[in-house]
mmCIF file with all atom_site columns, C-alpha atoms in Angstrom:
data_model
loop_
_atom_site.group_PDB
_atom_site.id
_atom_site.type_symbol
_atom_site.label_atom_id
_atom_site.label_alt_id
_atom_site.label_comp_id
_atom_site.label_asym_id
_atom_site.label_entity_id
_atom_site.label_seq_id
_atom_site.pdbx_PDB_ins_code
_atom_site.Cartn_x
_atom_site.Cartn_y
_atom_site.Cartn_z
_atom_site.occupancy
_atom_site.B_iso_or_equiv
_atom_site.pdbx_formal_charge
_atom_site.auth_seq_id
_atom_site.auth_comp_id
_atom_site.auth_asym_id
_atom_site.auth_atom_id
_atom_site.pdbx_PDB_model_num
ATOM 1  C CA . MET A 1 1  ? -0.137  0.138  0.111   1.00 0.00 ? 295 MET A CA 1
ATOM 2  C CA . CYS A 1 2  ? 1.540   3.713  -0.990  1.00 0.00 ? 296 CYS A CA 1
ATOM 3  C CA . LEU A 1 3  ? 0.536   6.096  1.230   1.00 0.00 ? 297 LEU A CA 1
ATOM 4  C CA . ALA A 1 4  ? 0.856   9.944  0.021   1.00 0.00 ? 298 ALA A CA 1
ATOM 5  C CA . ILE A 1 5  ? 0.830   12.957 2.368   1.00 0.00 ? 299 ILE A CA 1
ATOM 6  C CA . PRO A 1 6  ? -0.275  16.761 2.257   1.00 0.00 ? 300 PRO A CA 1
ATOM 7  C CA . VAL A 1 7  ? 3.120   18.778 3.537   1.00 0.00 ? 301 VAL A CA 1
ATOM 8  C CA . GLN A 1 8  ? 3.311   22.810 3.372   1.00 0.00 ? 302 GLN A CA 1
ATOM 9  C CA . VAL A 1 9  ? 6.312   23.803 2.345   1.00 0.00 ? 303 VAL A CA 1
ATOM 10 C CA . LYS A 1 10 ? 7.822   26.567 4.950   1.00 0.00 ? 304 LYS A CA 1
ATOM 11 C CA . GLU A 1 11 ? 11.529  27.007 2.911   1.00 0.00 ? 305 GLU A CA 1
ATOM 12 C CA . VAL A 1 12 ? 12.942  26.632 -0.101  1.00 0.00 ? 306 VAL A CA 1
ATOM 13 C CA . LEU A 1 13 ? 16.113  25.403 -0.348  1.00 0.00 ? 307 LEU A CA 1
ATOM 14 C CA . PRO A 1 14 ? 18.714  24.895 -3.336  1.00 0.00 ? 308 PRO A CA 1
ATOM 15 C CA . GLY A 1 15 ? 18.841  22.346 -5.359  1.00 0.00 ? 309 GLY A CA 1
ATOM 16 C CA . GLU A 1 16 ? 15.341  21.497 -5.532  1.00 0.00 ? 310 GLU A CA 1
ATOM 17 C CA . MET A 1 17 ? 14.806  21.484 -2.144  1.00 0.00 ? 311 MET A CA 1
ATOM 18 C CA . ALA A 1 18 ? 12.636  22.074 0.260   1.00 0.00 ? 312 ALA A CA 1
ATOM 19 C CA . ARG A 1 19 ? 12.399  22.546 4.434   1.00 0.00 ? 313 ARG A CA 1
ATOM 20 C CA . VAL A 1 20 ? 8.127   20.786 5.125   1.00 0.00 ? 314 VAL A CA 1
ATOM 21 C CA . THR A 1 21 ? 6.140   20.904 7.646   1.00 0.00 ? 315 THR A CA 1
ATOM 22 C CA . LEU A 1 22 ? 3.708   17.932 8.512   1.00 0.00 ? 316 LEU A CA 1
ATOM 23 C CA . ASP A 1 23 ? 2.551   18.266 12.642  1.00 0.00 ? 317 ASP A CA 1
ATOM 24 C CA . GLY A 1 24 ? 5.173   20.442 13.581  1.00 0.00 ? 318 GLY A CA 1
ATOM 25 C CA . VAL A 1 25 ? 7.685   18.072 12.363  1.00 0.00 ? 319 VAL A CA 1
ATOM 26 C CA . SER A 1 26 ? 9.993   19.362 9.549   1.00 0.00 ? 320 SER A CA 1
ATOM 27 C CA . LYS A 1 27 ? 11.490  17.221 6.947   1.00 0.00 ? 321 LYS A CA 1
ATOM 28 C CA . VAL A 1 28 ? 14.246  18.447 3.950   1.00 0.00 ? 322 VAL A CA 1
ATOM 29 C CA . ILE A 1 29 ? 12.110  16.521 0.249   1.00 0.00 ? 323 ILE A CA 1
ATOM 30 C CA . SER A 1 30 ? 12.210  16.167 -2.941  1.00 0.00 ? 324 SER A CA 1
ATOM 31 C CA . ILE A 1 31 ? 10.662  19.632 -5.255  1.00 0.00 ? 325 ILE A CA 1
ATOM 32 C CA . ALA A 1 32 ? 12.325  18.330 -8.419  1.00 0.00 ? 326 ALA A CA 1
ATOM 33 C CA . LEU A 1 33 ? 8.565   16.712 -9.942  1.00 0.00 ? 327 LEU A CA 1
ATOM 34 C CA . VAL A 1 34 ? 6.995   20.082 -8.633  1.00 0.00 ? 328 VAL A CA 1
ATOM 35 C CA . ASP A 1 35 ? 7.775   23.715 -10.782 1.00 0.00 ? 329 ASP A CA 1
ATOM 36 C CA . ASP A 1 36 ? 7.167   26.823 -9.545  1.00 0.00 ? 330 ASP A CA 1
ATOM 37 C CA . VAL A 1 37 ? 7.002   25.945 -5.288  1.00 0.00 ? 331 VAL A CA 1
ATOM 38 C CA . LYS A 1 38 ? 6.583   28.623 -2.897  1.00 0.00 ? 332 LYS A CA 1
ATOM 39 C CA . PRO A 1 39 ? 6.738   28.725 0.873   1.00 0.00 ? 333 PRO A CA 1
ATOM 40 C CA . GLY A 1 40 ? 2.973   27.879 2.082   1.00 0.00 ? 334 GLY A CA 1
ATOM 41 C CA . ASP A 1 41 ? 2.345   26.378 -0.692  1.00 0.00 ? 335 ASP A CA 1
ATOM 42 C CA . TYR A 1 42 ? 0.833   22.744 -0.136  1.00 0.00 ? 336 TYR A CA 1
ATOM 43 C CA . LEU A 1 43 ? 1.928   19.343 -1.678  1.00 0.00 ? 337 LEU A CA 1
ATOM 44 C CA . VAL A 1 44 ? 1.268   15.527 -2.046  1.00 0.00 ? 338 VAL A CA 1
ATOM 45 C CA . LEU A 1 45 ? 4.663   13.995 -0.541  1.00 0.00 ? 339 LEU A CA 1
ATOM 46 C CA . HIS A 1 46 ? 5.650   10.475 -1.029  1.00 0.00 ? 340 HIS A CA 1
ATOM 47 C CA . VAL A 1 47 ? 9.004   9.112  0.492   1.00 0.00 ? 341 VAL A CA 1
ATOM 48 C CA . GLY A 1 48 ? 10.736  11.863 -0.115  1.00 0.00 ? 342 GLY A CA 1
ATOM 49 C CA . TYR A 1 49 ? 9.500   13.557 -3.054  1.00 0.00 ? 343 TYR A CA 1
ATOM 50 C CA . ALA A 1 50 ? 6.749   16.084 -3.791  1.00 0.00 ? 344 ALA A CA 1
ATOM 51 C CA . LEU A 1 51 ? 4.471   14.927 -6.109  1.00 0.00 ? 345 LEU A CA 1
ATOM 52 C CA . ALA A 1 52 ? 2.221   17.988 -6.326  1.00 0.00 ? 346 ALA A CA 1
ATOM 53 C CA . LYS A 1 53 ? 0.894   20.753 -5.470  1.00 0.00 ? 347 LYS A CA 1
ATOM 54 C CA . ILE A 1 54 ? -2.817  20.796 -3.995  1.00 0.00 ? 348 ILE A CA 1
ATOM 55 C CA . GLU A 1 55 ? -5.253  23.702 -2.787  1.00 0.00 ? 349 GLU A CA 1
ATOM 56 C CA . PRO A 1 56 ? -4.527  24.706 1.150   1.00 0.00 ? 350 PRO A CA 1
ATOM 57 C CA . GLU A 1 57 ? -8.893  23.205 1.500   1.00 0.00 ? 351 GLU A CA 1
ATOM 58 C CA . GLU A 1 58 ? -7.487  19.673 -0.206  1.00 0.00 ? 352 GLU A CA 1
ATOM 59 C CA . ALA A 1 59 ? -4.975  19.531 1.947   1.00 0.00 ? 353 ALA A CA 1
ATOM 60 C CA . GLU A 1 60 ? -7.070  20.391 4.920   1.00 0.00 ? 354 GLU A CA 1
ATOM 61 C CA . ARG A 1 61 ? -9.799  18.272 3.980   1.00 0.00 ? 355 ARG A CA 1
ATOM 62 C CA . THR A 1 62 ? -7.258  14.823 3.591   1.00 0.00 ? 356 THR A CA 1
ATOM 63 C CA . LEU A 1 63 ? -5.625  16.127 7.261   1.00 0.00 ? 357 LEU A CA 1
ATOM 64 C CA . GLU A 1 64 ? -8.501  15.998 9.270   1.00 0.00 ? 358 GLU A CA 1
ATOM 65 C CA . LEU A 1 65 ? -9.602  12.364 7.486   1.00 0.00 ? 359 LEU A CA 1
ATOM 66 C CA . LEU A 1 66 ? -5.783  10.977 8.549   1.00 0.00 ? 360 LEU A CA 1
ATOM 67 C CA . ARG A 1 67 ? -6.509  12.325 11.849  1.00 0.00 ? 361 ARG A CA 1
ATOM 68 C CA . LEU A 1 68 ? -10.130 10.442 11.965  1.00 0.00 ? 362 LEU A CA 1
ATOM 69 C CA . ALA A 1 69 ? -8.423  6.875  11.014  1.00 0.00 ? 363 ALA A CA 1
ATOM 70 C CA . ALA A 1 70 ? -5.407  6.894  13.055  1.00 0.00 ? 364 ALA A CA 1
ATOM 71 C CA . GLU A 1 71 ? -8.209  8.027  15.894  1.00 0.00 ? 365 GLU A CA 1
ATOM 72 C CA . GLY A 1 72 ? -10.914 5.099  14.468  1.00 0.00 ? 366 GLY A CA 1
ATOM 73 C CA . ALA A 1 73 ? -7.455  3.217  14.830  1.00 0.00 ? 367 ALA A CA 1
ATOM 74 C CA . ALA A 1 74 ? -6.090  4.089  18.482  1.00 0.00 ? 368 ALA A CA 1
ATOM 75 C CA . ALA A 1 75 ? -9.796  2.543  20.052  1.00 0.00 ? 369 ALA A CA 1
#
């Protein structure tokens, strides 16, 4: 099973890389597959690579569904 998750760009770095965050966790990822990435953008992340940009509303909906799924799994 593959899982891609939304992350928010905090900083664009040299070498087609960016620092992103998810729930306070920061990670450096490749943005080589996505054009025109800026701080504040939301990206879909899979195994260290940004695959696409998404709208903030879609990112929040997806993150909320992941939170609900995690709560259900913990019960």
